[in-house]
Coordinates of C-alpha atoms and ligand atoms in Angstrom, one line a residue:
M1 CA 120.7 167.6 152.8
C2 CA 120.2 171.2 153.5
S3 CA 116.6 171.4 154.7
D4 CA 117.3 174.5 156.7
I5 CA 118.1 176.6 153.8
S6 CA 116.7 177.5 150.4
V7 CA 119.5 176.0 148.0
D8 CA 118.1 178.0 145.0
E9 CA 118.7 181.4 147.0
F10 CA 122.3 180.5 147.5
K11 CA 123.2 179.1 143.9
P12 CA 125.9 180.9 142.1
R13 CA 124.2 183.6 139.9
P14 CA 126.1 184.6 136.5
D15 CA 125.2 188.0 136.6
V16 CA 126.8 190.9 134.9
A17 CA 125.9 193.4 137.8
L18 CA 128.3 191.3 140.0
N19 CA 131.3 192.8 138.2
A20 CA 130.4 196.3 139.3
L21 CA 129.9 194.9 143.1
Y22 CA 133.1 193.3 143.1
E23 CA 135.3 195.8 141.2
P24 CA 137.9 196.2 144.1
L25 CA 138.3 192.5 144.4
R26 CA 139.0 192.1 140.7
H27 CA 141.7 194.6 141.0
T28 CA 143.3 192.8 143.8
L29 CA 143.1 189.5 142.1
E30 CA 144.5 190.9 138.7
R31 CA 147.6 191.9 140.6
S32 CA 148.0 188.5 142.4
S33 CA 147.6 186.3 139.2
A34 CA 146.7 186.4 135.7
C35 CA 143.0 186.0 136.8
L36 CA 141.9 184.3 133.6
E37 CA 139.4 182.5 135.7
W38 CA 137.7 185.6 137.2
E39 CA 134.3 185.2 135.2
L40 CA 134.2 181.6 136.5
Q41 CA 135.3 182.5 140.1
L42 CA 133.1 185.6 140.7
P43 CA 129.7 183.7 140.8
W44 CA 131.1 181.3 143.5
I45 CA 132.6 184.3 145.4
D46 CA 129.4 186.1 145.5
A47 CA 127.5 182.8 146.5
I48 CA 129.9 182.2 149.4
Q49 CA 129.6 185.8 150.5
R50 CA 125.9 185.7 150.7
L51 CA 125.8 182.2 152.3
K52 CA 128.5 183.1 154.9
Q53 CA 126.5 186.2 156.0
H54 CA 123.2 184.2 156.2
R55 CA 125.1 181.3 158.3
R56 CA 126.9 184.1 160.3
A57 CA 130.2 182.0 159.7
L58 CA 133.7 183.1 160.0
I59 CA 136.1 181.9 157.3
L60 CA 139.8 181.4 158.4
A61 CA 142.2 180.9 155.5
H62 CA 145.9 179.8 155.4
T63 CA 148.4 181.8 153.4
Y64 CA 148.8 179.0 151.1
Q65 CA 145.1 179.2 150.0
A66 CA 144.6 180.3 146.3
P67 CA 144.1 184.1 145.8
E68 CA 140.2 183.9 145.1
I69 CA 140.0 182.1 148.4
F70 CA 142.4 184.3 150.4
H71 CA 141.5 187.6 149.0
G72 CA 137.9 186.7 147.9
V73 CA 136.1 184.9 150.6
A74 CA 138.3 184.9 153.8
D75 CA 137.6 186.9 156.9
I76 CA 140.8 186.2 158.5
T77 CA 144.2 185.0 156.8
G78 CA 147.4 184.1 158.1
D79 CA 149.9 181.4 159.1
S80 CA 149.1 178.4 161.4
L81 CA 149.7 180.6 164.6
A82 CA 147.4 183.4 163.5
L83 CA 144.6 181.0 162.5
A84 CA 145.0 179.2 165.9
Q85 CA 144.8 182.5 167.7
A86 CA 141.7 183.6 165.7
A87 CA 139.8 180.3 166.4
A88 CA 140.6 180.8 170.1
S89 CA 138.9 184.2 170.2
A90 CA 136.3 183.7 167.5
E91 CA 132.8 184.9 168.4
A92 CA 131.0 183.2 165.4
E93 CA 129.3 180.0 166.1
L94 CA 130.3 178.5 162.8
I95 CA 133.9 178.5 161.5
V96 CA 135.1 177.4 158.0
L97 CA 138.6 176.5 157.8
C98 CA 140.3 176.9 154.5
G99 CA 143.6 175.0 154.8
V100 CA 144.6 171.5 155.9
Y101 CA 142.9 169.1 158.3
F102 CA 145.2 169.6 161.3
M103 CA 144.4 173.3 161.2
A104 CA 140.7 172.6 161.3
E105 CA 141.3 170.3 164.2
T106 CA 143.3 172.9 165.9
A107 CA 140.5 175.2 165.6
K108 CA 138.0 172.9 167.1
I109 CA 140.4 172.0 170.0
L110 CA 140.5 175.7 170.9
A111 CA 136.9 176.5 170.0
P112 CA 135.3 173.3 171.4
G113 CA 131.7 174.9 171.5
K114 CA 131.7 175.9 167.9
R115 CA 130.9 174.2 164.7
V116 CA 134.2 173.8 162.7
L117 CA 133.9 172.6 159.0
I118 CA 136.7 172.1 156.4
A119 CA 135.8 172.2 152.8
D120 CA 137.7 169.1 152.0
A121 CA 138.0 166.4 154.8
L122 CA 140.9 164.7 152.8
A123 CA 143.4 167.8 152.7
G124 CA 146.2 166.3 154.8
C125 CA 149.7 167.0 155.5
S126 CA 152.7 164.7 155.1
L127 CA 154.1 166.0 158.4
A128 CA 150.9 165.2 160.2
D129 CA 150.9 161.6 158.8
A130 CA 154.6 161.3 159.9
I131 CA 154.0 160.4 163.5
S132 CA 151.5 158.6 165.6
A133 CA 150.5 159.1 169.3
E134 CA 152.0 155.7 169.9
D135 CA 155.3 156.9 168.3
V136 CA 155.3 159.8 170.9
R137 CA 154.5 157.6 173.8
Q138 CA 157.6 155.3 172.5
L139 CA 159.8 158.2 172.5
R140 CA 158.8 159.2 175.9
R141 CA 159.6 155.7 177.2
Q142 CA 163.0 156.1 175.5
H143 CA 163.7 159.5 177.0
P144 CA 162.0 159.6 180.5
G145 CA 161.3 162.9 181.9
V146 CA 162.1 164.9 178.6
P147 CA 159.3 167.1 177.5
V148 CA 157.8 166.8 174.2
V149 CA 157.0 169.8 171.9
S150 CA 155.0 168.9 168.9
Y151 CA 154.7 171.1 165.8
V152 CA 151.2 172.2 165.2
N153 CA 151.2 170.1 161.8
T154 CA 150.2 167.0 163.8
S155 CA 147.1 165.0 164.6
A156 CA 145.0 165.9 167.5
A157 CA 146.1 162.5 169.1
V158 CA 149.8 163.6 169.0
K159 CA 149.1 166.9 170.2
A160 CA 147.3 165.2 173.2
E161 CA 150.6 163.3 174.1
S162 CA 152.7 166.6 173.9
D163 CA 153.5 169.0 176.7
A164 CA 153.3 171.9 174.1
C165 CA 152.6 172.7 170.4
C166 CA 154.5 175.2 168.5
T167 CA 154.4 176.7 164.9
S168 CA 157.3 177.7 162.8
A169 CA 156.6 181.2 164.1
N170 CA 157.4 180.5 167.7
A171 CA 159.2 177.1 167.8
V172 CA 162.6 178.4 169.4
Q173 CA 160.5 180.1 172.3
V174 CA 158.1 177.2 172.8
V175 CA 161.2 174.8 173.0
E176 CA 162.9 177.3 175.6
S177 CA 159.7 177.7 177.7
M178 CA 160.0 174.2 178.7
G179 CA 162.8 175.2 180.9
T180 CA 164.8 171.9 180.5
Q181 CA 168.2 171.0 178.7
R182 CA 166.8 168.5 176.4
V183 CA 163.5 168.5 174.3
I184 CA 161.8 165.9 172.1
F185 CA 160.7 167.9 169.2
V186 CA 158.4 166.1 166.5
P187 CA 157.7 165.5 163.8
D188 CA 159.7 167.9 161.3
R189 CA 163.4 167.2 161.3
Y190 CA 164.2 170.2 159.1
L191 CA 162.3 172.7 161.4
G192 CA 163.9 170.9 164.3
S193 CA 167.5 171.3 162.9
H194 CA 166.8 174.8 162.2
V195 CA 165.6 175.4 166.0
A196 CA 168.6 173.5 167.3
A197 CA 170.8 176.0 165.5
H198 CA 169.0 179.0 167.5
T199 CA 169.0 177.5 170.9
E200 CA 171.1 175.9 173.7
V201 CA 168.5 173.3 174.3
E202 CA 169.5 170.0 172.9
L203 CA 166.8 168.6 170.6
I204 CA 165.7 164.7 170.0
L205 CA 164.3 164.8 166.6
W206 CA 161.9 162.7 164.7
P207 CA 162.4 162.0 160.9
G208 CA 159.2 163.6 159.5
S209 CA 159.4 166.1 156.6
C210 CA 157.1 168.3 154.4
E211 CA 156.8 166.9 151.0
V212 CA 156.5 170.2 149.5
H213 CA 159.3 172.1 151.0
E214 CA 161.9 169.2 151.0
R215 CA 161.7 169.3 147.1
F216 CA 163.6 172.6 147.0
T217 CA 167.3 172.2 146.4
A218 CA 170.2 174.6 147.1
R219 CA 170.9 174.7 143.3
Q220 CA 167.2 176.0 142.7
V221 CA 167.8 178.7 145.1
R222 CA 171.0 179.9 143.7
E223 CA 169.2 180.0 140.3
A224 CA 166.4 181.9 141.8
R225 CA 168.8 184.6 142.8
R226 CA 168.9 185.9 139.2
Q227 CA 169.6 189.5 140.0
P228 CA 172.0 191.0 142.5
D229 CA 169.3 192.4 144.5
T230 CA 167.0 189.3 144.4
R231 CA 166.3 188.5 148.2
V232 CA 165.5 185.0 149.2
L233 CA 163.2 184.2 151.7
A234 CA 162.7 180.4 152.9
H235 CA 160.4 178.4 155.2
P236 CA 162.2 176.6 157.9
E237 CA 160.6 173.4 156.6
C238 CA 163.2 173.4 153.8
R239 CA 166.5 171.3 154.0
P240 CA 169.4 172.9 155.8
E241 CA 171.3 173.4 152.7
V242 CA 168.4 175.5 151.1
L243 CA 168.2 177.6 154.3
Q244 CA 171.8 178.3 154.1
E245 CA 171.2 180.0 150.9
A246 CA 168.5 182.3 152.1
D247 CA 168.8 185.8 153.3
F248 CA 165.8 185.2 155.8
V249 CA 164.2 182.1 157.2
G250 CA 160.9 182.3 159.0
S251 CA 157.1 181.4 158.9
T252 CA 154.9 182.5 156.4
H253 CA 153.7 185.4 158.7
A254 CA 157.4 186.3 159.3
M255 CA 158.3 186.2 155.5
A256 CA 155.3 188.8 154.7
Q257 CA 156.5 191.0 157.7
W258 CA 160.0 191.0 156.4
L259 CA 158.6 191.8 152.9
A260 CA 156.7 194.8 154.6
R261 CA 159.8 195.9 156.2
E262 CA 162.5 195.5 153.6
R263 CA 160.6 196.1 150.4
P264 CA 163.2 194.4 148.0
A265 CA 163.2 195.2 144.3
E266 CA 162.8 191.3 143.7
V267 CA 162.1 188.5 146.1
A268 CA 162.2 184.6 145.7
L269 CA 159.8 183.0 148.3
I270 CA 161.0 179.3 148.8
T271 CA 157.6 178.0 149.9
E272 CA 154.2 177.2 148.6
C273 CA 153.1 178.8 145.4
A274 CA 150.1 180.7 146.6
M275 CA 152.1 182.6 149.1
S276 CA 153.7 184.6 146.2
D277 CA 150.4 184.9 144.4
N278 CA 148.8 186.4 147.7
L279 CA 151.7 188.6 148.6
R280 CA 151.9 190.0 144.9
A281 CA 148.6 191.7 145.4
Q282 CA 149.7 193.3 148.6
F283 CA 153.2 194.5 147.4
P284 CA 152.6 195.3 143.8
E285 CA 155.9 197.2 143.7
V286 CA 158.1 194.1 144.5
R287 CA 158.8 191.6 141.7
F288 CA 158.4 188.0 142.7
A289 CA 160.8 185.2 141.0
S290 CA 158.8 182.3 140.4
T291 CA 160.3 179.6 142.6
C292 CA 157.7 177.6 144.3
Q293 CA 156.1 174.3 145.0
L294 CA 152.4 173.4 145.1
C295 CA 150.9 171.7 148.2
P296 CA 148.3 169.2 146.8
H297 CA 146.6 169.0 150.2
M298 CA 146.0 172.8 150.4
K299 CA 144.8 172.9 146.8
R300 CA 141.9 170.4 147.6
I301 CA 140.2 173.4 149.0
T302 CA 138.2 175.2 146.2
L303 CA 135.5 177.7 146.1
P304 CA 132.8 175.0 145.1
G305 CA 134.0 173.0 147.9
I306 CA 133.5 175.9 150.3
H307 CA 130.1 176.6 149.0
H308 CA 129.2 173.2 149.4
C309 CA 130.2 172.8 153.0
L310 CA 128.5 176.1 154.0
L311 CA 125.3 174.9 152.4
S312 CA 125.3 171.3 153.5
L313 CA 127.2 171.9 156.8
E314 CA 129.2 168.7 155.9
H315 CA 132.8 167.8 156.8
E316 CA 132.4 169.0 160.4
V317 CA 135.3 168.2 162.6
K318 CA 134.5 165.9 165.6
L319 CA 136.9 164.9 168.2
D320 CA 137.1 162.6 171.2
E321 CA 136.5 164.8 174.5
A322 CA 139.5 163.4 176.3
V323 CA 141.8 163.9 173.3
S324 CA 140.6 167.3 172.7
A325 CA 141.1 168.3 176.4
A326 CA 144.6 167.0 176.5
A327 CA 145.5 168.6 173.1
R328 CA 143.9 171.9 174.3
R329 CA 146.5 172.0 177.2
A330 CA 149.4 171.6 174.6
L331 CA 147.9 174.4 172.2
Q332 CA 147.3 176.7 175.1
A333 CA 151.0 176.2 176.3
M334 CA 151.7 177.6 172.5
L335 CA 149.4 180.4 172.8
K336 CA 150.8 181.4 176.1
V337 CA 154.1 181.9 174.4
G338 CA 152.3 183.6 171.5
R339 CA 154.2 185.4 168.6
P340 CA 157.7 186.8 169.2
T341 CA 157.8 190.6 168.5
R342 CA 160.5 190.2 166.0
P343 CA 161.5 186.9 164.6
Ligands
13P1 P1 153.1 178.3 158.9 O1 153.1 178.0 160.2 O2 154.3 179.0 158.5 O3 151.9 179.0 158.3 O4 153.3 177.0 158.0 C1 152.4 176.0 157.8 C2 152.8 175.0 156.9 O5 151.8 174.1 156.7 C3 153.9 175.1 156.1 O6 154.1 174.3 155.2
SF4_2 FE1 151.9 169.9 155.1 FE2 153.9 170.7 153.6 FE3 151.4 170.9 152.8 FE4 152.3 172.4 154.9 S1 153.1 172.5 152.8 S2 150.4 171.5 154.6 S3 153.6 171.1 156.0 S4 152.5 169.0 153.1

């Protein structure tokens, strides 16, 4: 399976000396969570670090990855847009994506000459599953001449049918870059209605949703505001009535930026749980109210899984050339718009 490498050399080594070597990381992880599993995690973190160096690999991790991955082994962390930008400019020949499958596909489309691996090829996304390429073709037939903007949380085949992709960080700007009065926006109806409220462009929406964010209720958000100075930040994949209760709505990156700017005494992040865990380490003076939902797909990525894929080079993303080239045009239209300076 891994004839090019000595498996024994890169096995996790339970070694007391590791504690001293990784002392700063232990401090970071202690701030981010109870860190009860440190003793179990450390040998894996160390083995992945050694293997990563040996393979000259670049590890990209989404903000929803667990702290031991986000702080422990990733080279670059961020929201979907940051990971796409990092893949497009990566120099490493081997990229390991810690996130869900559409993110790994996006990296492969933008870095076609590189080898892109994902630690668990079954890490899916309810939004990416909500629409097919044929659905997009059907929408185009129903609305001739209307351009299609697809959220990056889609398959490569759907991207290939789109004029441009967007993330939650630049959806309004990408929609407006089409220069038309109407735009077909797929597949997230909640992000779509949030965008529609911030632009003059008329949006034709699709009934997709994120199974994680749609679980939040307005009542939960009101309960999370337990102190007068608690600030509520929500991801635009939440329902409109939830977003109405929030002080700020933005992508995961925008929420982190807001926190860095405003430094509230207490914050409730209405999004995936790992986001609070990871930011707790960055902002120790801010209290984080525990209102969050787990994304089961993001949580398929584990330290042993990352170690295995680096060792075996399994779970490589492979795409049809024509689909990849068409999807690249849509992703490049998104990268051209880039990240708005202030959300
Ligand atoms: P971001 O684009 O904000 O990183 O969100 C990605 C995602 O999957 C949200 O559920
Ligand atoms: Fe998909 Fe929702 Fe999970 Fe993000 S949180 S990966 S949108 S299922």
